[in-house]
Amino acid sequence: MAKGRSKSVEAIDMLKQDHDKVERAFKEFEKMERADMEACRRLIMAVCEELKAHTTLEEEIFYPAVREVIEDEDIMNEASVEHETAKMLIEQLENMQEDDPNFHATFTVLGEYVRHHVKEEEGEMFPAAKKSALDFDSLAERMRERRRELIGETEKAHA
Ligand SMILES: [Fe+2]
Ligand SMILES: [Fe+2]
């Protein structure tokens, strides 16, 4: 396999792996016993942390790089707006009591939102980026490095 090709998949695969991970968590939540508030809260907070790291990685590194190489500004602008809305819902969840009647509903709405957003990224943005002359080697490297920092910050915050 050509070196460029294997790396070109890596930057995007990293993001897809995050998508799959949160998608699985949202599915798991659907089957959870709502009365088990503590377990529900734990899953919800873990997904929020995951999504915050993921959106930061995209906003700081992936999106700006893609913006430079693809023609379609609409895709990028819509994705950014969707991130803002997702972050608002995450913030609401973080500030809600777990017995708030809207706590679980807000998380379910966040799930629907994220699912829609992921579909557009994987269906439109990523294929367009793949066709571009993006330097995927350095992109993957910067993303790996930033991810390590972000995960470190989360762990410190919860220590
Ligand atoms: Fe994403
Ligand atoms: Fe995104």
Tab-separated table of C-alpha atoms and ligand atoms in Angstrom:
chain	number	residue	atom	x	y	z
A	1	MET	CA	0.000	0.000	0.000
A	2	ALA	CA	1.264	3.464	-0.848
A	3	LYS	CA	2.284	5.491	2.181
A	4	GLY	CA	0.092	8.453	1.296
A	5	ARG	CA	-2.918	6.234	0.868
A	6	SER	CA	-2.660	4.477	4.221
A	7	LYS	CA	-2.350	7.809	6.039
A	8	SER	CA	-5.113	9.430	4.059
A	9	VAL	CA	-7.479	6.946	5.600
A	10	GLU	CA	-6.079	7.384	9.089
A	11	ALA	CA	-7.150	10.988	9.780
A	12	ILE	CA	-10.689	10.243	8.672
A	13	ASP	CA	-10.809	6.814	10.289
A	14	MET	CA	-9.912	8.392	13.603
A	15	LEU	CA	-13.039	10.536	13.396
A	16	LYS	CA	-15.178	7.639	12.194
A	17	GLN	CA	-14.091	5.554	15.158
A	18	ASP	CA	-15.305	8.304	17.485
A	19	HIS	CA	-18.605	8.403	15.607
A	20	ASP	CA	-19.066	4.655	15.986
A	21	LYS	CA	-18.238	4.835	19.667
A	22	VAL	CA	-20.829	7.475	20.527
A	23	GLU	CA	-23.363	5.858	18.215
A	24	ARG	CA	-23.007	2.627	20.211
A	25	ALA	CA	-23.418	4.562	23.461
A	26	PHE	CA	-26.607	6.253	22.258
A	27	LYS	CA	-27.979	2.832	21.263
A	28	GLU	CA	-27.034	1.421	24.633
A	29	PHE	CA	-28.832	4.289	26.341
A	30	GLU	CA	-32.054	3.457	24.491
A	31	LYS	CA	-32.072	0.040	26.159
A	32	MET	CA	-31.112	1.241	29.623
A	33	GLU	CA	-33.373	1.150	32.626
A	34	ARG	CA	-34.345	4.805	33.106
A	35	ALA	CA	-34.895	4.217	36.815
A	36	ASP	CA	-31.184	3.490	37.181
A	37	MET	CA	-30.386	7.180	37.276
A	38	GLU	CA	-26.784	6.780	38.296
A	39	ALA	CA	-25.923	4.464	35.404
A	40	CYS	CA	-27.766	6.719	32.964
A	41	ARG	CA	-25.983	9.780	34.275
A	42	ARG	CA	-22.600	8.092	33.986
A	43	LEU	CA	-23.186	7.106	30.375
A	44	ILE	CA	-24.517	10.558	29.494
A	45	MET	CA	-21.514	12.339	31.000
A	46	ALA	CA	-19.060	9.965	29.311
A	47	VAL	CA	-20.664	10.648	25.928
A	48	CYS	CA	-20.562	14.405	26.582
A	49	GLU	CA	-16.816	14.235	27.313
A	50	GLU	CA	-16.262	12.142	24.208
A	51	LEU	CA	-18.211	14.565	22.036
A	52	LYS	CA	-16.423	17.600	23.428
A	53	ALA	CA	-13.020	16.128	22.616
A	54	HIS	CA	-14.235	15.071	19.169
A	55	THR	CA	-15.754	18.421	18.214
A	56	THR	CA	-12.677	20.269	19.478
A	57	LEU	CA	-10.436	18.066	17.360
A	58	GLU	CA	-12.571	18.729	14.312
A	59	GLU	CA	-12.925	22.451	14.911
A	60	GLU	CA	-9.286	23.126	15.704
A	61	ILE	CA	-7.639	20.890	13.155
A	62	PHE	CA	-9.802	18.929	10.754
A	63	TYR	CA	-12.385	21.512	9.687
A	64	PRO	CA	-9.929	24.367	8.979
A	65	ALA	CA	-7.793	22.030	6.884
A	66	VAL	CA	-10.783	20.768	4.915
A	67	ARG	CA	-12.179	24.275	4.495
A	68	GLU	CA	-9.031	25.247	2.650
A	69	VAL	CA	-9.220	22.477	0.104
A	70	ILE	CA	-12.888	21.965	-0.703
A	71	GLU	CA	-15.059	24.337	-2.678
A	72	ASP	CA	-18.246	23.755	-0.738
A	73	GLU	CA	-18.444	26.302	2.052
A	74	ASP	CA	-22.029	25.377	2.866
A	75	ILE	CA	-21.049	21.934	4.123
A	76	MET	CA	-18.493	23.444	6.456
A	77	ASN	CA	-20.719	26.243	7.716
A	78	GLU	CA	-23.604	23.900	8.421
A	79	ALA	CA	-21.303	21.538	10.271
A	80	SER	CA	-20.032	24.403	12.428
A	81	VAL	CA	-23.547	25.520	13.287
A	82	GLU	CA	-24.461	21.946	14.167
A	83	HIS	CA	-21.482	21.778	16.504
A	84	GLU	CA	-22.669	24.934	18.270
A	85	THR	CA	-26.110	23.465	18.838
A	86	ALA	CA	-24.675	20.151	20.028
A	87	LYS	CA	-22.434	22.024	22.463
A	88	MET	CA	-25.428	23.929	23.807
A	89	LEU	CA	-27.238	20.668	24.509
A	90	ILE	CA	-24.107	19.240	26.144
A	91	GLU	CA	-23.843	22.286	28.372
A	92	GLN	CA	-27.481	21.965	29.351
A	93	LEU	CA	-26.933	18.317	30.270
A	94	GLU	CA	-23.892	19.185	32.350
A	95	ASN	CA	-25.890	21.744	34.316
A	96	MET	CA	-29.019	19.645	34.778
A	97	GLN	CA	-29.957	17.619	37.819
A	98	GLU	CA	-30.256	13.946	36.969
A	99	ASP	CA	-33.866	13.913	38.177
A	100	ASP	CA	-34.780	16.801	35.889
A	101	PRO	CA	-37.684	15.500	33.793
A	102	ASN	CA	-35.877	16.680	30.647
A	103	PHE	CA	-32.487	15.152	31.423
A	104	HIS	CA	-32.974	11.938	29.452
A	105	ALA	CA	-34.996	13.650	26.740
A	106	THR	CA	-32.236	16.193	26.168
A	107	PHE	CA	-29.742	13.380	25.740
A	108	THR	CA	-32.051	11.602	23.297
A	109	VAL	CA	-32.385	14.804	21.258
A	110	LEU	CA	-28.599	15.212	21.324
A	111	GLY	CA	-28.366	11.659	19.945
A	112	GLU	CA	-30.703	12.451	17.059
A	113	TYR	CA	-28.746	15.562	16.364
A	114	VAL	CA	-25.379	13.841	16.398
A	115	ARG	CA	-26.680	11.063	14.164
A	116	HIS	CA	-27.765	13.603	11.563
A	117	HIS	CA	-24.454	15.455	11.786
A	118	VAL	CA	-22.385	12.274	11.462
A	119	LYS	CA	-24.381	11.256	8.403
A	120	GLU	CA	-23.467	14.508	6.689
A	121	GLU	CA	-19.818	14.301	7.672
A	122	GLU	CA	-19.419	10.714	6.535
A	123	GLY	CA	-21.679	11.075	3.512
A	124	GLU	CA	-20.517	14.429	2.167
A	125	MET	CA	-17.650	16.102	3.954
A	126	PHE	CA	-15.286	13.149	4.301
A	127	PRO	CA	-15.676	11.954	0.694
A	128	ALA	CA	-15.065	15.524	-0.540
A	129	ALA	CA	-11.995	15.823	1.676
A	130	LYS	CA	-10.665	12.485	0.445
A	131	LYS	CA	-10.814	13.682	-3.145
A	132	SER	CA	-8.818	16.807	-2.304
A	133	ALA	CA	-5.094	17.377	-2.206
A	134	LEU	CA	-5.105	17.611	1.568
A	135	ASP	CA	-1.850	16.722	3.300
A	136	PHE	CA	-3.262	13.796	5.246
A	137	ASP	CA	0.125	12.813	6.658
A	138	SER	CA	0.559	15.943	8.715
A	139	LEU	CA	-3.157	16.151	9.459
A	140	ALA	CA	-3.225	12.704	11.054
A	141	GLU	CA	-0.137	13.510	13.046
A	142	ARG	CA	-1.534	16.788	14.392
A	143	MET	CA	-4.818	15.108	15.241
A	144	ARG	CA	-3.120	12.273	17.119
A	145	GLU	CA	-1.105	14.754	19.127
A	146	ARG	CA	-4.060	17.002	19.964
A	147	ARG	CA	-6.179	14.007	20.919
A	148	ARG	CA	-3.568	12.917	23.439
A	149	GLU	CA	-3.672	16.391	24.997
A	150	LEU	CA	-7.459	16.514	25.087
A	151	ILE	CA	-7.735	13.105	26.717
A	152	GLY	CA	-5.098	14.159	29.233
A	153	GLU	CA	-7.115	17.270	30.095
A	154	THR	CA	-10.277	15.218	30.637
A	155	GLU	CA	-8.457	12.786	32.892
A	156	LYS	CA	-6.949	15.617	34.900
A	157	ALA	CA	-10.351	17.279	35.298
A	158	HIS	CA	-11.789	14.048	36.684
A	159	ALA	CA	-8.840	13.111	38.876
B	1	FE	FE	-17.419	14.136	13.578
B	2	FE	FE	-18.519	17.172	13.547
